[in-house]
Amino acid sequence: MSIEQLTARVDRGEIDTVLLVLTDMQGRLQGKRLTARHFLEEVAEHGAEGCNYLLAVDVDMNTVEGYEMSSWEKGYGDFGMRPDLSTLRPVPWHEGTVMCLADLEWADGTEVKASPRQVLRAQLARLAERGWSTNASTELEFLVFRDSYEDAWRKGYRELDPANLYNVDYSMLGTSRVEPLIRRIRNSMAIAGLSVENSKGECNYGQHEINFRYADALRTADEHSIYKNAAKEIAAQEGMSISFMAKYNEREGSSCHIHFSLADDKGAVFANDRATFESFLAGQLACLRELTLCLAPNINSYKRYAEGSFAPTAVAWAEDNRTCALRVVGHGPALRFEHRAGGSDLNPYLALSAIIAAGLHGVDNRLELEPPYIGNAYLATDKPRLPTTLRDARDLFASSEVARAAFGDEVVDHYAHAATIELDAFESAVTDWEHFRGFERL
C-alpha cells in the first residue's frame, strides 16, 4: 500500500488505525497504535519514539542489568521509530487497520546497531558491495491447540487439547479438522501482501506450517515477523492458541527451515558460479557452531536437536538429505541450500544475518567445500556437532572472530548478554520436572 492509497482510504473513512511496529530481540512485534490521521500528518514524515528498553528486556519484559544501550543509570530514554513506508500493508484481521514497520535511530540520526532489522540491513549492505542480493524464504512450523491462550495459562500449559490427535503430515483428512483456522490465516496473509504458497500438516499432534514464496531477505524477515504475530492474533480471535516453541514436548520439535540463494544482475549466482556457491556453503559449515545462537536463541531451542527427529545434530551437508544441517535442493536457477538448524523460535533478522555472515566468510577466504555426507548424518562420528546448550552457543558466539568482524562488538556483546539473561532466569527457576522427581522420592 502506498502512502497515497492510505491517504485516500483514510479520507473515505475505511482506515482509522496505523500500527507502527518494530521487531524486538525475541522477534516479536512491539509498537504503538496510532490514529491514521495523526500518522499521515506527523509520523509518516517525522517518525515517533519508543522507550529504548524494548531492546534491553527479557521475554517477560522485565528490565535487566548489563546492556550498554539502555539502563536505569542512563534513564531508559527513547529511540526514534522511523517509518519504512515501503512496508505499509493492510491488517485484515483487525478492522480499519494498516501496519508499518519502523527502523530505529538515536536522537542524532545514527542507527540503533543492535536492532534486528539494522543488523540484517548491515549484512545486506555487505552483499550489495559485491553486486549481490538475496532470495530467501522461511518455513515456519507451529502447534495449534483448541484451548485459548487464557485457558492454557490457567491450566499451567498442562493437558492442552491439540487440534489433531495423530500425525497429520501431508494428510488431507487430518488437516481438514483445523482448516477453518489455517484457511483464515492463509487468506489474511495474502490480503496483507504476503505471497502464500501452501499449508500442510506436520508430525507432532496439532502441528502445521504455512509456506510463502521467496523474497529478498529483508522482506522475508519482515513478513516472517508479521505472519508469526498475525497467526497468534487470529488464533486468539477463534478461541484457540498457536505455539512457536522449538520443542513443546517429547515428540517432534517445530523448525524454521531457511531456503537461501544469491542473485546479481545476471541472474542466479549459485547456478552461474559454482565456485561461489561452494565457498558460500563451506562458510555455513565452518561458522555454524559459532553462529548457532542466531538460529537457536533460547534454552528450549536446544532440546530440538535430537537424533531421528528431523532436526540436525551434525554439521554436515548433502543433496536432498534431511538428516544434515545443510540440505542442497533445486536445479538450474532454483539451486539453493536449505538451512535446517533454526527452530520456530528464532528471530528471522538475526538468522538471515548469520547465514550471510557465514557465507561471506567462506567466499572471502575461498573455503573449499568438503564432500557431501552420504547416509544418515545422525550416525556421523567424524563431523562436528551442533551446540547442545544455550551456554555453549553463547560462549561460541561471544568468542567468534567471524561474528565480531561481521556484526561488530556492540551487536555481539548485546546478544551474548541476552543469552546470559535467559540462562540466569532458567537456572533460578524450579521446574515441574524437579517437583515430580524430588518432592516425595528424593
CSV table of N, CA and C in Angstrom, one decimal, residues 39-159:
chain,number,residue,atom,x,y,z
A,39,PHE,N,-0.9,9.7,12.0
A,39,PHE,CA,0.2,9.1,11.2
A,39,PHE,C,0.5,9.8,10.0
A,40,LEU,N,-0.5,10.2,9.2
A,40,LEU,CA,-0.3,10.9,7.9
A,40,LEU,C,0.2,12.3,8.2
A,41,GLU,N,-0.3,13.0,9.2
A,41,GLU,CA,0.0,14.4,9.3
A,41,GLU,C,1.4,14.6,10.0
A,42,GLU,N,1.8,13.6,10.9
A,42,GLU,CA,3.0,13.8,11.7
A,42,GLU,C,4.1,12.7,11.5
A,43,VAL,N,3.6,11.5,11.7
A,43,VAL,CA,4.5,10.4,12.0
A,43,VAL,C,5.2,9.9,10.7
A,44,ALA,N,4.4,9.9,9.6
A,44,ALA,CA,4.9,9.4,8.3
A,44,ALA,C,6.2,10.1,7.9
A,45,GLU,N,6.3,11.4,8.2
A,45,GLU,CA,7.4,12.2,7.8
A,45,GLU,C,8.4,12.3,8.9
A,46,HIS,N,8.0,12.5,10.1
A,46,HIS,CA,8.9,12.8,11.2
A,46,HIS,C,9.2,11.7,12.2
A,47,GLY,N,8.4,10.6,12.1
A,47,GLY,CA,8.6,9.4,12.9
A,47,GLY,C,8.0,9.6,14.3
A,48,ALA,N,8.2,8.6,15.1
A,48,ALA,CA,7.7,8.6,16.5
A,48,ALA,C,8.8,8.1,17.4
A,49,GLU,N,8.5,7.9,18.7
A,49,GLU,CA,9.5,7.5,19.7
A,49,GLU,C,9.0,6.3,20.4
A,50,GLY,N,10.0,5.5,20.9
A,50,GLY,CA,9.7,4.4,21.7
A,50,GLY,C,10.8,4.2,22.8
A,51,CYS,N,10.4,3.7,23.9
A,51,CYS,CA,11.4,3.5,25.0
A,51,CYS,C,12.5,2.5,24.6
A,52,ASN,N,13.8,2.9,24.8
A,52,ASN,CA,14.8,2.0,24.3
A,52,ASN,C,15.0,0.8,25.1
A,53,TYR,N,14.2,0.6,26.2
A,53,TYR,CA,14.2,-0.6,26.9
A,53,TYR,C,13.7,-1.8,26.1
A,54,LEU,N,13.0,-1.5,25.0
A,54,LEU,CA,12.4,-2.6,24.2
A,54,LEU,C,13.5,-3.5,23.6
A,55,LEU,N,14.7,-3.0,23.5
A,55,LEU,CA,15.8,-3.9,23.1
A,55,LEU,C,16.7,-4.2,24.3
A,56,ALA,N,16.2,-4.2,25.5
A,56,ALA,CA,17.0,-4.5,26.7
A,56,ALA,C,16.2,-5.1,27.8
A,57,VAL,N,15.2,-5.9,27.5
A,57,VAL,CA,14.4,-6.6,28.5
A,57,VAL,C,14.4,-8.1,28.2
A,58,ASP,N,13.9,-8.8,29.1
A,58,ASP,CA,13.8,-10.3,28.9
A,58,ASP,C,12.5,-10.6,28.3
A,59,VAL,N,12.2,-11.9,28.1
A,59,VAL,CA,10.9,-12.3,27.5
A,59,VAL,C,9.7,-11.8,28.2
A,60,ASP,N,9.8,-11.7,29.5
A,60,ASP,CA,8.7,-11.2,30.4
A,60,ASP,C,8.6,-9.7,30.4
A,61,MET,N,9.5,-9.0,29.7
A,61,MET,CA,9.5,-7.5,29.7
A,61,MET,C,10.0,-6.9,31.0
A,62,ASN,N,10.8,-7.7,31.7
A,62,ASN,CA,11.5,-7.2,32.9
A,62,ASN,C,12.7,-6.4,32.5
A,63,THR,N,13.0,-5.3,33.2
A,63,THR,CA,14.2,-4.6,33.0
A,63,THR,C,15.3,-5.4,33.6
A,64,VAL,N,16.4,-5.5,32.9
A,64,VAL,CA,17.6,-6.3,33.4
A,64,VAL,C,18.8,-5.5,33.2
A,65,GLU,N,19.8,-5.8,34.1
A,65,GLU,CA,21.1,-5.1,34.1
A,65,GLU,C,22.0,-5.6,33.0
A,66,GLY,N,23.0,-4.8,32.6
A,66,GLY,CA,24.1,-5.3,31.8
A,66,GLY,C,24.1,-4.9,30.3
A,67,TYR,N,23.0,-4.1,29.9
A,67,TYR,CA,23.0,-3.7,28.5
A,67,TYR,C,23.7,-2.3,28.4
A,68,GLU,N,24.5,-2.2,27.4
A,68,GLU,CA,25.2,-0.9,27.2
A,68,GLU,C,24.2,0.2,26.7
A,69,MET,N,23.2,-0.1,25.9
A,69,MET,CA,22.4,0.9,25.3
A,69,MET,C,21.3,1.4,26.2
A,70,SER,N,20.9,0.7,27.2
A,70,SER,CA,19.8,1.1,28.0
A,70,SER,C,19.9,0.6,29.4
A,71,SER,N,19.6,1.5,30.4
A,71,SER,CA,19.7,1.1,31.8
A,71,SER,C,19.1,2.1,32.7
A,72,TRP,N,18.9,1.8,34.0
A,72,TRP,CA,18.4,2.8,34.9
A,72,TRP,C,19.4,4.0,35.0
A,73,GLU,N,20.7,3.7,35.0
A,73,GLU,CA,21.7,4.8,35.1
A,73,GLU,C,21.6,5.7,33.9
A,74,LYS,N,21.2,5.2,32.7
A,74,LYS,CA,21.0,6.1,31.6
A,74,LYS,C,19.6,6.6,31.4
A,75,GLY,N,18.7,6.2,32.3
A,75,GLY,CA,17.4,6.8,32.4
A,75,GLY,C,16.3,6.2,31.5
A,76,TYR,N,16.7,5.1,30.8
A,76,TYR,CA,15.7,4.5,29.9
A,76,TYR,C,15.0,5.5,29.0
A,77,GLY,N,15.8,6.2,28.2
A,77,GLY,CA,15.3,7.2,27.3
A,77,GLY,C,14.7,6.5,26.0
A,78,ASP,N,14.5,7.3,25.0
A,78,ASP,CA,13.8,6.9,23.8
A,78,ASP,C,14.8,6.7,22.7
A,79,PHE,N,14.4,5.9,21.7
A,79,PHE,CA,15.0,5.9,20.4
A,79,PHE,C,13.9,6.3,19.4
A,80,GLY,N,14.3,6.7,18.2
A,80,GLY,CA,13.3,7.1,17.2
A,80,GLY,C,12.8,5.9,16.4
A,81,MET,N,11.6,5.9,16.0
A,81,MET,CA,11.0,4.9,15.2
A,81,MET,C,10.7,5.6,13.8
A,82,ARG,N,11.5,5.3,12.8
A,82,ARG,CA,11.4,5.9,11.5
A,82,ARG,C,10.6,5.0,10.6
A,83,PRO,N,9.4,5.4,10.2
A,83,PRO,CA,8.6,4.5,9.4
A,83,PRO,C,9.3,4.2,8.0
A,84,ASP,N,9.3,2.9,7.7
A,84,ASP,CA,9.7,2.4,6.4
A,84,ASP,C,8.4,2.3,5.6
A,85,LEU,N,8.1,3.3,4.8
A,85,LEU,CA,6.8,3.4,4.1
A,85,LEU,C,6.6,2.3,3.1
A,86,SER,N,7.7,1.7,2.7
A,86,SER,CA,7.6,0.6,1.7
A,86,SER,C,6.9,-0.7,2.4
A,87,THR,N,6.8,-0.7,3.7
A,87,THR,CA,6.2,-1.8,4.4
A,87,THR,C,4.8,-1.6,4.7
A,88,LEU,N,4.2,-0.5,4.4
A,88,LEU,CA,2.7,-0.3,4.6
A,88,LEU,C,1.9,-1.4,4.0
A,89,ARG,N,1.0,-1.9,4.8
A,89,ARG,CA,0.2,-3.0,4.3
A,89,ARG,C,-1.1,-3.1,5.2
A,90,PRO,N,-2.2,-3.6,4.6
A,90,PRO,CA,-3.4,-3.8,5.4
A,90,PRO,C,-3.3,-4.9,6.4
A,91,VAL,N,-4.1,-4.8,7.4
A,91,VAL,CA,-4.1,-5.8,8.5
A,91,VAL,C,-5.6,-6.3,8.6
A,92,PRO,N,-5.9,-7.3,7.7
A,92,PRO,CA,-7.3,-7.7,7.6
A,92,PRO,C,-7.9,-8.3,8.8
A,93,TRP,N,-7.1,-8.8,9.7
A,93,TRP,CA,-7.6,-9.5,10.9
A,93,TRP,C,-8.0,-8.4,12.0
A,94,HIS,N,-7.8,-7.1,11.7
A,94,HIS,CA,-8.3,-6.1,12.5
A,94,HIS,C,-9.0,-5.0,11.7
A,95,GLU,N,-10.2,-4.6,12.1
A,95,GLU,CA,-11.0,-3.7,11.3
A,95,GLU,C,-10.3,-2.3,11.1
A,96,GLY,N,-10.3,-1.8,9.9
A,96,GLY,CA,-9.9,-0.4,9.6
A,96,GLY,C,-8.4,-0.2,10.0
A,97,THR,N,-7.5,-1.2,9.8
A,97,THR,CA,-6.2,-1.1,10.3
A,97,THR,C,-5.1,-1.4,9.2
A,98,VAL,N,-4.0,-0.7,9.3
A,98,VAL,CA,-2.9,-1.0,8.5
A,98,VAL,C,-1.6,-1.0,9.4
A,99,MET,N,-0.5,-1.5,8.8
A,99,MET,CA,0.7,-1.7,9.6
A,99,MET,C,1.8,-1.1,8.8
A,100,CYS,N,2.8,-0.5,9.6
A,100,CYS,CA,4.0,0.0,9.0
A,100,CYS,C,5.2,-0.4,9.9
A,101,LEU,N,6.2,-1.0,9.4
A,101,LEU,CA,7.4,-1.3,10.2
A,101,LEU,C,8.3,-0.1,10.2
A,102,ALA,N,9.1,-0.1,11.3
A,102,ALA,CA,10.0,1.1,11.6
A,102,ALA,C,11.4,0.7,11.7
A,103,ASP,N,12.3,1.5,11.2
A,103,ASP,CA,13.8,1.4,11.5
A,103,ASP,C,14.1,2.3,12.7
A,104,LEU,N,15.1,1.9,13.5
A,104,LEU,CA,15.3,2.5,14.8
A,104,LEU,C,16.6,3.4,14.7
A,105,GLU,N,16.5,4.6,15.3
A,105,GLU,CA,17.6,5.5,15.2
A,105,GLU,C,17.7,6.3,16.5
A,106,TRP,N,18.9,6.7,16.9
A,106,TRP,CA,19.1,7.6,18.0
A,106,TRP,C,18.8,9.0,17.7
A,107,ALA,N,18.8,9.9,18.7
A,107,ALA,CA,18.4,11.3,18.5
A,107,ALA,C,19.2,12.0,17.5
A,108,ASP,N,20.5,11.6,17.4
A,108,ASP,CA,21.4,12.2,16.4
A,108,ASP,C,21.3,11.7,15.0
A,109,GLY,N,20.3,10.8,14.8
A,109,GLY,CA,20.1,10.2,13.5
A,109,GLY,C,20.9,9.0,13.2
A,110,THR,N,21.8,8.5,14.1
A,110,THR,CA,22.6,7.3,13.8
A,110,THR,C,21.7,6.1,14.1
A,111,GLU,N,21.9,5.0,13.5
A,111,GLU,CA,21.1,3.8,13.6
A,111,GLU,C,21.4,3.1,14.9
A,112,VAL,N,20.4,2.4,15.4
A,112,VAL,CA,20.5,1.6,16.6
A,112,VAL,C,21.1,0.2,16.1
A,113,LYS,N,22.4,0.0,16.2
A,113,LYS,CA,23.0,-1.1,15.6
A,113,LYS,C,22.5,-2.4,16.1
A,114,ALA,N,22.1,-2.6,17.3
A,114,ALA,CA,21.6,-3.9,17.8
A,114,ALA,C,20.2,-4.2,17.5
A,115,SER,N,19.5,-3.2,16.8
A,115,SER,CA,18.1,-3.5,16.4
A,115,SER,C,18.2,-4.6,15.3
A,116,PRO,N,17.4,-5.7,15.4
A,116,PRO,CA,17.5,-6.8,14.5
A,116,PRO,C,17.4,-6.4,13.0
A,117,ARG,N,16.5,-5.4,12.7
A,117,ARG,CA,16.4,-5.0,11.4
A,117,ARG,C,17.6,-4.3,10.9
A,118,GLN,N,18.3,-3.6,11.8
A,118,GLN,CA,19.5,-2.9,11.4
A,118,GLN,C,20.7,-3.9,11.2
A,119,VAL,N,20.7,-4.9,12.0
A,119,VAL,CA,21.7,-6.0,11.9
A,119,VAL,C,21.6,-6.6,10.5
A,120,LEU,N,20.4,-6.9,10.1
A,120,LEU,CA,20.3,-7.5,8.8
A,120,LEU,C,20.6,-6.5,7.6
A,121,ARG,N,20.1,-5.3,7.8
A,121,ARG,CA,20.5,-4.3,6.8
A,121,ARG,C,22.0,-4.2,6.6
A,122,ALA,N,22.7,-4.2,7.7
A,122,ALA,CA,24.2,-4.1,7.6
A,122,ALA,C,24.8,-5.3,6.8
A,123,GLN,N,24.2,-6.5,7.0
A,123,GLN,CA,24.7,-7.7,6.2
A,123,GLN,C,24.3,-7.6,4.7
A,124,LEU,N,23.1,-7.1,4.5
A,124,LEU,CA,22.7,-6.9,3.1
A,124,LEU,C,23.6,-5.8,2.4
A,125,ALA,N,24.0,-4.9,3.1
A,125,ALA,CA,24.9,-3.9,2.5
A,125,ALA,C,26.2,-4.5,2.1
A,126,ARG,N,26.7,-5.5,2.9
A,126,ARG,CA,28.0,-6.2,2.6
A,126,ARG,C,27.8,-7.0,1.3
A,127,LEU,N,26.6,-7.6,1.1
A,127,LEU,CA,26.3,-8.3,-0.1
A,127,LEU,C,26.3,-7.3,-1.3
A,128,ALA,N,25.6,-6.2,-1.1
A,128,ALA,CA,25.4,-5.2,-2.2
A,128,ALA,C,26.8,-4.7,-2.7
A,129,GLU,N,27.8,-4.6,-1.8
A,129,GLU,CA,29.1,-4.2,-2.2
A,129,GLU,C,29.7,-5.1,-3.3
A,130,ARG,N,29.2,-6.3,-3.3
A,130,ARG,CA,29.7,-7.3,-4.3
A,130,ARG,C,28.7,-7.4,-5.5
A,131,GLY,N,27.7,-6.6,-5.4
A,131,GLY,CA,26.7,-6.7,-6.5
A,131,GLY,C,25.7,-7.8,-6.3
A,132,TRP,N,25.5,-8.3,-5.1
A,132,TRP,CA,24.6,-9.4,-4.8
A,132,TRP,C,23.4,-9.0,-4.0
A,133,SER,N,22.3,-9.7,-4.2
A,133,SER,CA,21.1,-9.6,-3.4
A,133,SER,C,20.7,-11.0,-3.0
A,134,THR,N,19.7,-11.1,-2.2
A,134,THR,CA,19.3,-12.5,-1.7
A,134,THR,C,17.9,-12.9,-2.2
A,135,ASN,N,17.8,-14.2,-2.2
A,135,ASN,CA,16.4,-14.8,-2.3
A,135,ASN,C,16.3,-15.8,-1.1
A,136,ALA,N,15.3,-15.5,-0.3
A,136,ALA,CA,15.2,-16.3,0.9
A,136,ALA,C,13.8,-16.5,1.3
A,137,SER,N,13.5,-17.7,1.9
A,137,SER,CA,12.2,-18.0,2.4
A,137,SER,C,12.4,-18.7,3.7
A,138,THR,N,11.4,-18.6,4.6
A,138,THR,CA,11.4,-19.3,5.9
A,138,THR,C,10.2,-20.2,6.0
A,139,GLU,N,10.4,-21.4,6.4
A,139,GLU,CA,9.3,-22.4,6.5
A,139,GLU,C,9.1,-22.6,8.0
A,140,LEU,N,8.0,-22.1,8.5
A,140,LEU,CA,7.8,-21.9,10.0
A,140,LEU,C,6.7,-22.9,10.5
A,141,GLU,N,7.1,-23.8,11.3
A,141,GLU,CA,6.1,-24.8,11.9
A,141,GLU,C,5.6,-24.3,13.2
A,142,PHE,N,4.4,-24.8,13.6
A,142,PHE,CA,3.8,-24.3,14.8
A,142,PHE,C,2.8,-25.4,15.3
A,143,LEU,N,2.4,-25.3,16.5
A,143,LEU,CA,1.4,-26.2,17.1
A,143,LEU,C,0.1,-25.5,17.4
A,144,VAL,N,-1.0,-26.1,17.0
A,144,VAL,CA,-2.3,-25.5,17.2
A,144,VAL,C,-3.0,-26.2,18.3
A,145,PHE,N,-3.6,-25.5,19.3
A,145,PHE,CA,-4.4,-26.1,20.4
A,145,PHE,C,-5.8,-25.5,20.4
A,146,ARG,N,-6.7,-26.3,20.8
A,146,ARG,CA,-8.1,-25.8,20.9
A,146,ARG,C,-8.4,-25.0,22.1
A,147,ASP,N,-7.4,-24.9,23.0
A,147,ASP,CA,-7.5,-24.1,24.2
A,147,ASP,C,-7.2,-22.7,23.8
A,148,SER,N,-7.9,-21.7,24.5
A,148,SER,CA,-7.5,-20.3,24.3
A,148,SER,C,-6.2,-20.1,25.0
A,149,TYR,N,-5.5,-18.9,24.7
A,149,TYR,CA,-4.3,-18.6,25.4
A,149,TYR,C,-4.6,-18.4,26.9
A,150,GLU,N,-5.7,-17.9,27.3
A,150,GLU,CA,-6.0,-17.7,28.7
A,150,GLU,C,-6.3,-19.0,29.4
A,151,ASP,N,-7.0,-19.9,28.7
A,151,ASP,CA,-7.2,-21.2,29.3
A,151,ASP,C,-5.9,-22.0,29.5
A,152,ALA,N,-5.0,-21.9,28.5
A,152,ALA,CA,-3.7,-22.6,28.5
A,152,ALA,C,-2.9,-22.1,29.7
A,153,TRP,N,-3.0,-20.8,29.9
A,153,TRP,CA,-2.3,-20.2,31.1
A,153,TRP,C,-2.9,-20.7,32.4
A,154,ARG,N,-4.2,-20.7,32.5
A,154,ARG,CA,-4.8,-21.2,33.7
A,154,ARG,C,-4.5,-22.7,34.0
A,155,LYS,N,-4.3,-23.4,32.9
A,155,LYS,CA,-4.0,-24.9,33.1
A,155,LYS,C,-2.5,-25.1,33.4
A,156,GLY,N,-1.7,-24.0,33.4
A,156,GLY,CA,-0.3,-24.2,33.6
A,156,GLY,C,0.3,-24.9,32.4
A,157,TYR,N,-0.3,-24.8,31.2
A,157,TYR,CA,0.1,-25.4,30.0
A,157,TYR,C,0.2,-26.9,30.1
A,158,ARG,N,-0.6,-27.5,30.9
A,158,ARG,CA,-0.7,-28.9,31.1
A,158,ARG,C,-2.0,-29.4,30.5
A,159,GLU,N,-2.0,-30.6,29.9
A,159,GLU,CA,-3.2,-31.3,29.4
A,159,GLU,C,-3.9,-30.4,28.4
